[in-house]
Structures are given as C-alpha cells and as structure tokens.
Short mmCIF file of N, CA and C in Angstrom, two decimals:
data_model
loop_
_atom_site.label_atom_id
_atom_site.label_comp_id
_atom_site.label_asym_id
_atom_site.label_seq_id
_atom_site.Cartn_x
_atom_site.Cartn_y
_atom_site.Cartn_z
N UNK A 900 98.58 -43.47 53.80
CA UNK A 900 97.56 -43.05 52.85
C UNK A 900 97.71 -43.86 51.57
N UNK A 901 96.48 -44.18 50.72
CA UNK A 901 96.58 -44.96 49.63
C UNK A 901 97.18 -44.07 48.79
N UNK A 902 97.42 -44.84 47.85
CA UNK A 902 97.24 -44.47 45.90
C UNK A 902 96.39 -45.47 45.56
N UNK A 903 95.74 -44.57 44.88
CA UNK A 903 94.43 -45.04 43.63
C UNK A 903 94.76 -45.14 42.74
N UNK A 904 94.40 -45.99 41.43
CA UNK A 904 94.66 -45.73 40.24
C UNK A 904 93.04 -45.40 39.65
N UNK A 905 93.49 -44.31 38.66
CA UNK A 905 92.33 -43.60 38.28
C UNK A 905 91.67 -43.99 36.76
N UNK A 906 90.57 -45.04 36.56
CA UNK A 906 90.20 -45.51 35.09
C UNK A 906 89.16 -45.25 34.59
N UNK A 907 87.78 -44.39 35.43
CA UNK A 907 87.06 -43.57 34.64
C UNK A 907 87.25 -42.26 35.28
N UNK A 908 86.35 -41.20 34.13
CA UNK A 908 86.37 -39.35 34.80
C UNK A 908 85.55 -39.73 36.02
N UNK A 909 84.32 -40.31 36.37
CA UNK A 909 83.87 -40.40 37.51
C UNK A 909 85.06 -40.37 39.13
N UNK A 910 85.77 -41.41 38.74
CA UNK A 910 86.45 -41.48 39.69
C UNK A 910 87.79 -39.98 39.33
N UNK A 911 88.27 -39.73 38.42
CA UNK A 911 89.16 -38.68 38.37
C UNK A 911 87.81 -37.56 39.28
N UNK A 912 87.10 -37.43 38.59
CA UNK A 912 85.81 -36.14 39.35
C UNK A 912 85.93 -36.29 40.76
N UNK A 913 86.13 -37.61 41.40
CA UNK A 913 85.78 -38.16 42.81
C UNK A 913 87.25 -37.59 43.57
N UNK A 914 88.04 -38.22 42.82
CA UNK A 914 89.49 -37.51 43.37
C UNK A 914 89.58 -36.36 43.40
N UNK A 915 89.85 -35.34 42.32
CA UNK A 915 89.68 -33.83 42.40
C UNK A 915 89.12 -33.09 43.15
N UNK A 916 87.99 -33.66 43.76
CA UNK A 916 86.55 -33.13 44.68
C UNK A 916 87.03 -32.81 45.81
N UNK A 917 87.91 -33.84 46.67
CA UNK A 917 88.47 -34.01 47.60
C UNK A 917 89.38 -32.54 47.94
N UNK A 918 88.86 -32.45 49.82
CA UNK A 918 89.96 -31.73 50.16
C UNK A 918 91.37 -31.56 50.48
N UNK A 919 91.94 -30.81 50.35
CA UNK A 919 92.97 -31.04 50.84
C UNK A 919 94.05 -30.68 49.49
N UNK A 920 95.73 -30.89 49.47
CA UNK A 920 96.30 -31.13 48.81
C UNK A 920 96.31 -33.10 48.33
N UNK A 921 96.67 -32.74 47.28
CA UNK A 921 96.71 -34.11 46.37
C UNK A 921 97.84 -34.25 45.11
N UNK A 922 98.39 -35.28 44.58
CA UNK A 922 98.96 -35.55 43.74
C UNK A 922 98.61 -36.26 43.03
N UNK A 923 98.72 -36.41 41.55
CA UNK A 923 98.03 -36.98 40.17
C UNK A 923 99.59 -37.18 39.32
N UNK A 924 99.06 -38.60 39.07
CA UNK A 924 100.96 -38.65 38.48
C UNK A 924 100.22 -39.35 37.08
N UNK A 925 100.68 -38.72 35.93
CA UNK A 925 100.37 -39.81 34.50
C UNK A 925 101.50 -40.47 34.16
N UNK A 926 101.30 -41.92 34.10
CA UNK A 926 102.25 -42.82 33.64
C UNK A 926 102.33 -43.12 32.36
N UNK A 927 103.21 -43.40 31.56
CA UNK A 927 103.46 -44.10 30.52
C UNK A 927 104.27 -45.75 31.21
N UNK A 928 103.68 -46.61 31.04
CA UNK A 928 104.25 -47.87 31.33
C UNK A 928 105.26 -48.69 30.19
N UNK A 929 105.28 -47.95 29.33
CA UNK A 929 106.21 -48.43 28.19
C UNK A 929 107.53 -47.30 28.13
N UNK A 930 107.54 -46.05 28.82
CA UNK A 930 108.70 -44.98 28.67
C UNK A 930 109.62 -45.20 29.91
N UNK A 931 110.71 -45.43 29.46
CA UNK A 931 111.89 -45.19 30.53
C UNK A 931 111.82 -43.72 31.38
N UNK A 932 111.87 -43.29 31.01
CA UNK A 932 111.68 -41.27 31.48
C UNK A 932 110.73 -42.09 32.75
N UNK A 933 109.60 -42.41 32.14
CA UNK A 933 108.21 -42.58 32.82
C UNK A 933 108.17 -43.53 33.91
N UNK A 934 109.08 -44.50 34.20
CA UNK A 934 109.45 -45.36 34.96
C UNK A 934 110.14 -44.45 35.84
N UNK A 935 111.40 -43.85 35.48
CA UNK A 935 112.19 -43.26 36.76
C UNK A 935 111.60 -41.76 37.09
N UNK A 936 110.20 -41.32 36.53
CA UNK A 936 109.73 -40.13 37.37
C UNK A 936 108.63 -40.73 38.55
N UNK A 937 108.85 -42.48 38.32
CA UNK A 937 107.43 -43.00 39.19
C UNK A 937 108.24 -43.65 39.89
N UNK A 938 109.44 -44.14 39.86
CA UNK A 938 110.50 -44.27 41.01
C UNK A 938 110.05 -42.70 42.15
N UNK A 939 110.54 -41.76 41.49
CA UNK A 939 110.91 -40.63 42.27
C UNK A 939 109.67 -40.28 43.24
N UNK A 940 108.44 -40.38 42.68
CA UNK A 940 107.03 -40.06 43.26
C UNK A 940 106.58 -41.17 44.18
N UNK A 941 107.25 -42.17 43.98
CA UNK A 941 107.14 -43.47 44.93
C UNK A 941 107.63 -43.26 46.15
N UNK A 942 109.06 -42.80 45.83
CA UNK A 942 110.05 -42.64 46.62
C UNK A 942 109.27 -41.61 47.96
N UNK A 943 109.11 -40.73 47.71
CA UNK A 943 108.29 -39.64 48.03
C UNK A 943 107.58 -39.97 48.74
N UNK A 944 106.76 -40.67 48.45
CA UNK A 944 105.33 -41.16 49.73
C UNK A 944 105.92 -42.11 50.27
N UNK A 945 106.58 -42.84 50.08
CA UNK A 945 107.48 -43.42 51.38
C UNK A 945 107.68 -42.68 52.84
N UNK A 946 107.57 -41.83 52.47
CA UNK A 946 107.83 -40.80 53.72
C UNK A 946 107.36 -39.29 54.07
N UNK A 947 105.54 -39.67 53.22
CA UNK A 947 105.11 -38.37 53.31
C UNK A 947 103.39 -38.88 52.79
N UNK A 948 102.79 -38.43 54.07
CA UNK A 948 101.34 -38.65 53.84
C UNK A 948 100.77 -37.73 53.11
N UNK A 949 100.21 -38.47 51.90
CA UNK A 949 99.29 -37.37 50.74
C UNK A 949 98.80 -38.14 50.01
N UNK A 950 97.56 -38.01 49.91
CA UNK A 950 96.51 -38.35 49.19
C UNK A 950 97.15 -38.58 47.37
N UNK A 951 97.11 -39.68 47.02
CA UNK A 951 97.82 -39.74 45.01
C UNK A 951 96.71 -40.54 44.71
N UNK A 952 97.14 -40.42 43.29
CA UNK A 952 96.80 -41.01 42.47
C UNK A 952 97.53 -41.00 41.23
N UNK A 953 97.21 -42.29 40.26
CA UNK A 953 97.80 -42.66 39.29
C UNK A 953 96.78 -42.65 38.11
N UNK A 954 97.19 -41.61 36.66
CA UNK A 954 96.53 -42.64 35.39
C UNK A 954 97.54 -42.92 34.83
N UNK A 955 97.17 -44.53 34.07
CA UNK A 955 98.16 -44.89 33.05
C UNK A 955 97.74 -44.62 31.40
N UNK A 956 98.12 -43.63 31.36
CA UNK A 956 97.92 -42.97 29.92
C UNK A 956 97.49 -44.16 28.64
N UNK A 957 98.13 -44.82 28.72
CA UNK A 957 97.99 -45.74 27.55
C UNK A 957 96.68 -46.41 27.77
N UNK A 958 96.51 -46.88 29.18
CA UNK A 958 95.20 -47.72 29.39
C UNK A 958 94.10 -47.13 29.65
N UNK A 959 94.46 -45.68 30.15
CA UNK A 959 93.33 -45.09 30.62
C UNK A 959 93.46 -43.64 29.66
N UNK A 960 93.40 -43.81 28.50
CA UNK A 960 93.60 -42.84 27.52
C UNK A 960 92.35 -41.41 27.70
N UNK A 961 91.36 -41.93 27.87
CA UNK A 961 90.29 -40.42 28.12
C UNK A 961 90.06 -40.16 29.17
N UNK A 962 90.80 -40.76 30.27
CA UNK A 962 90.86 -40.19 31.87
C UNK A 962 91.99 -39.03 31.83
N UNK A 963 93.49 -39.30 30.87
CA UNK A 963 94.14 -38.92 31.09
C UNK A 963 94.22 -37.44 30.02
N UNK A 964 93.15 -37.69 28.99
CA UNK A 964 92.71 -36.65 28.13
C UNK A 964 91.84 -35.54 28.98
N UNK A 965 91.54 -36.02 29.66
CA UNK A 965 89.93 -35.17 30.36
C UNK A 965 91.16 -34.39 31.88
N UNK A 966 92.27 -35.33 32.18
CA UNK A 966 92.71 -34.05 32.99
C UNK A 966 93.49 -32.95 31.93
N UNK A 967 93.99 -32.99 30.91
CA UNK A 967 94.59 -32.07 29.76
C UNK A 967 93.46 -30.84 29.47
N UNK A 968 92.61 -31.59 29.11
CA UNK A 968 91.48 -30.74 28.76
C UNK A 968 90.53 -30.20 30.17
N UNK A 969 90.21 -30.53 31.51
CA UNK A 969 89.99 -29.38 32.75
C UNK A 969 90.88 -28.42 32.81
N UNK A 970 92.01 -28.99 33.09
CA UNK A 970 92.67 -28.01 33.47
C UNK A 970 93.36 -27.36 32.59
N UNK A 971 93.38 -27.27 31.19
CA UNK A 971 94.24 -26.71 29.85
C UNK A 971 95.84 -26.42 30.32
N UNK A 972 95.99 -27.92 30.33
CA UNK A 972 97.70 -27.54 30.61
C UNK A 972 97.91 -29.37 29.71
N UNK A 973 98.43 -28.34 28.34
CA UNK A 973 98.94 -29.70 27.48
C UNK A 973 99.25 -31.04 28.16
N UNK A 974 98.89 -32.54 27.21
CA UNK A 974 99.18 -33.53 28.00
C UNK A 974 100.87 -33.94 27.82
N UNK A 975 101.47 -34.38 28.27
CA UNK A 975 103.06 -34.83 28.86
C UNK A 975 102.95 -35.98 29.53
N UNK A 976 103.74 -36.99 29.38
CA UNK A 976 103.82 -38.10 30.02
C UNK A 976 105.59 -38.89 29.95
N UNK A 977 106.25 -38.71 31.40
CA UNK A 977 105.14 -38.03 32.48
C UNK A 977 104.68 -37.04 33.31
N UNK A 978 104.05 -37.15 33.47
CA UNK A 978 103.71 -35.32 34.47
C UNK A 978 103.46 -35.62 35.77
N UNK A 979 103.08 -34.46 37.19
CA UNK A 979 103.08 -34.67 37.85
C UNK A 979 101.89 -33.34 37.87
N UNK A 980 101.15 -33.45 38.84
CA UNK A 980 100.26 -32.24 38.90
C UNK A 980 99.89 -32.26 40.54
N UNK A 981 100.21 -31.16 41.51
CA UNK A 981 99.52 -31.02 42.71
C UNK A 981 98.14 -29.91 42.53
N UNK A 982 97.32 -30.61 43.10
CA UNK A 982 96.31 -30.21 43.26
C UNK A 982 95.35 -30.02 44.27
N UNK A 983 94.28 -28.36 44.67
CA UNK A 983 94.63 -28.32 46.19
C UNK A 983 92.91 -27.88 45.52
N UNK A 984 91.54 -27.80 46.22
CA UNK A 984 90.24 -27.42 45.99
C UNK A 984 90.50 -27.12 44.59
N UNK A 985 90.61 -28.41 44.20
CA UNK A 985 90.03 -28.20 42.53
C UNK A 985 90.69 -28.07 41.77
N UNK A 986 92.00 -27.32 41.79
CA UNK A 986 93.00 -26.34 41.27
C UNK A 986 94.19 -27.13 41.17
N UNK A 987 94.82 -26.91 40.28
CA UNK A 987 96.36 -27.28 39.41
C UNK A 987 97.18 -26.22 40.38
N UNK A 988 97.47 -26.61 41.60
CA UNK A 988 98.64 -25.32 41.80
C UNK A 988 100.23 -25.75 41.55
N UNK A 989 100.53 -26.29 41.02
CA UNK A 989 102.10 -26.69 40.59
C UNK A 989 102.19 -28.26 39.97
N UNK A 990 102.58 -28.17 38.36
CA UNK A 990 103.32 -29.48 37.71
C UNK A 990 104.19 -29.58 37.10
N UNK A 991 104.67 -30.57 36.70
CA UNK A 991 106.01 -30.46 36.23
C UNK A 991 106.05 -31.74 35.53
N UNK A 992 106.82 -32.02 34.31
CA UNK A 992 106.98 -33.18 33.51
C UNK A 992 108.40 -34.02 33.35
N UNK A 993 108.32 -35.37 33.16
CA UNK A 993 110.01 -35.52 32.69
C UNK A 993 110.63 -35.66 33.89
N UNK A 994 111.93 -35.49 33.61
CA UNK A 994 113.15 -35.46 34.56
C UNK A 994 112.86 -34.48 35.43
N UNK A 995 112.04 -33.62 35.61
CA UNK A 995 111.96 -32.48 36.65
C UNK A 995 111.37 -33.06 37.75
N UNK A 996 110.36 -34.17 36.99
CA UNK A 996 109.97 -35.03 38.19
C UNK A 996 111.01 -35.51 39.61
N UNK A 997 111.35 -34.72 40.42
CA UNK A 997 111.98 -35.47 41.50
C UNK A 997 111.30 -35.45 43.08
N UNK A 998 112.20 -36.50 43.64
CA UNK A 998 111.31 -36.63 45.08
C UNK A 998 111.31 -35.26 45.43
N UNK A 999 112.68 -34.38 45.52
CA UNK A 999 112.96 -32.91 46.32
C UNK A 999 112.18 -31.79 45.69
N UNK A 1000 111.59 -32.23 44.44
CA UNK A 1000 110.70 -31.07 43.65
C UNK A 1000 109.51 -31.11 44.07
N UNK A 1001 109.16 -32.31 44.30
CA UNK A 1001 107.66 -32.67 45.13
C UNK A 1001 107.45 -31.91 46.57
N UNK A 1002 108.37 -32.55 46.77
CA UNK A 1002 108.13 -32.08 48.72
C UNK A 1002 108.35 -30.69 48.21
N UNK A 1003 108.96 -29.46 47.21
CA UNK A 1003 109.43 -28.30 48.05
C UNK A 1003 108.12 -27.73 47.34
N UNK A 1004 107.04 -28.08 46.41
CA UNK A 1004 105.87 -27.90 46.20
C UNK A 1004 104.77 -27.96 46.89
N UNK A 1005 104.92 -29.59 47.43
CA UNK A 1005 103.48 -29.81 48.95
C UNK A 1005 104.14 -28.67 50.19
N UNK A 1006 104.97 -28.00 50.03
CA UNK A 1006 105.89 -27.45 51.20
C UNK A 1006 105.46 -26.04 50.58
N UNK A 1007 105.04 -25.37 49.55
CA UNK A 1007 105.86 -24.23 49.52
C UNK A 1007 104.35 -23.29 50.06
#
C-alpha cells in the first residue's frame, strides 16, 4: 500500500473520505523528535498494510492547520492520528510515537 503526501485540504478531504482504517503522520522535517517518530511509522508499514499518509507541517502549513482545526485536537508535531470513517479514533505525539504503539492501536 502507498503513502501519500498530503499538500492541499482537497486531497486531506480525499484521504479522510476513504474507508477503512488509515494513518496521518505530521512531520516536522527540521525536528529530531520528528525524524525518529517517522523512523518508527516507517518502520511499521514495512510490515503492515494500511493506507498513510504524510503532512509536512512546515510546507504544508494549512493542510496541517485544517487537520487541528476538524478534528479539535491541538496541533503537535509530531503526531500520529488513526483514523477510521471520518473519525480520530487514537493519536499520540512525540516519543510515544512507536512502531508497538501503532500496531496495538490498528489492533485494538
């Protein structure tokens, strides 16, 4: 399964729409934190089919505003957000980001 990277709301709208479970990861490309929570989410689909996607906060600044503001869950970078018909059902920011936090979320 791909990853997308996400650079207008059209396409964030297009992703969200979709069935199924999904993952939405916001990057910071200049934060260390933000590098090794996109190690961990990498790591992850290495060995697990699911629909992702990526914004890079800095470049894609009102893609990554417009998921803060749908779903009213302050912005953090980086975050991780699963999302299943529409819905935020489990995220997490930072160092919490790990491969084993992911899977026991798409799992639980």
């Amino acid at each position: 399964m791909s990853q997308i990277q996400l650079h207008s709301i059209e396409e964030l709208d297009e992703f969200v729409a979709k069935n199924g479970k999904k993952l939405l990861f916001k990057h910071s490309t200049i934060c260390p934190i933000s590098t090794s929570a996109y190690e961990e989410f990498q790591a992850y689909l290495l060995n697990n089919q699911v629909e992702s996607a990526v914004i890079l906060v800095r470049e894609d600044r009102p893609v990554s505003n417009a998921v803060a503001d749908r779903f009213s869950i302050k912005h953090e970078s980086p975050q991780i957000f699963l999302l299943e018909d529409g819905e935020v059902k489990w995220h997490t920011s930072h160092w919490k980001i790990t491969k084993d936090a992911i899977g026991q979320a798409l799992n639980a």
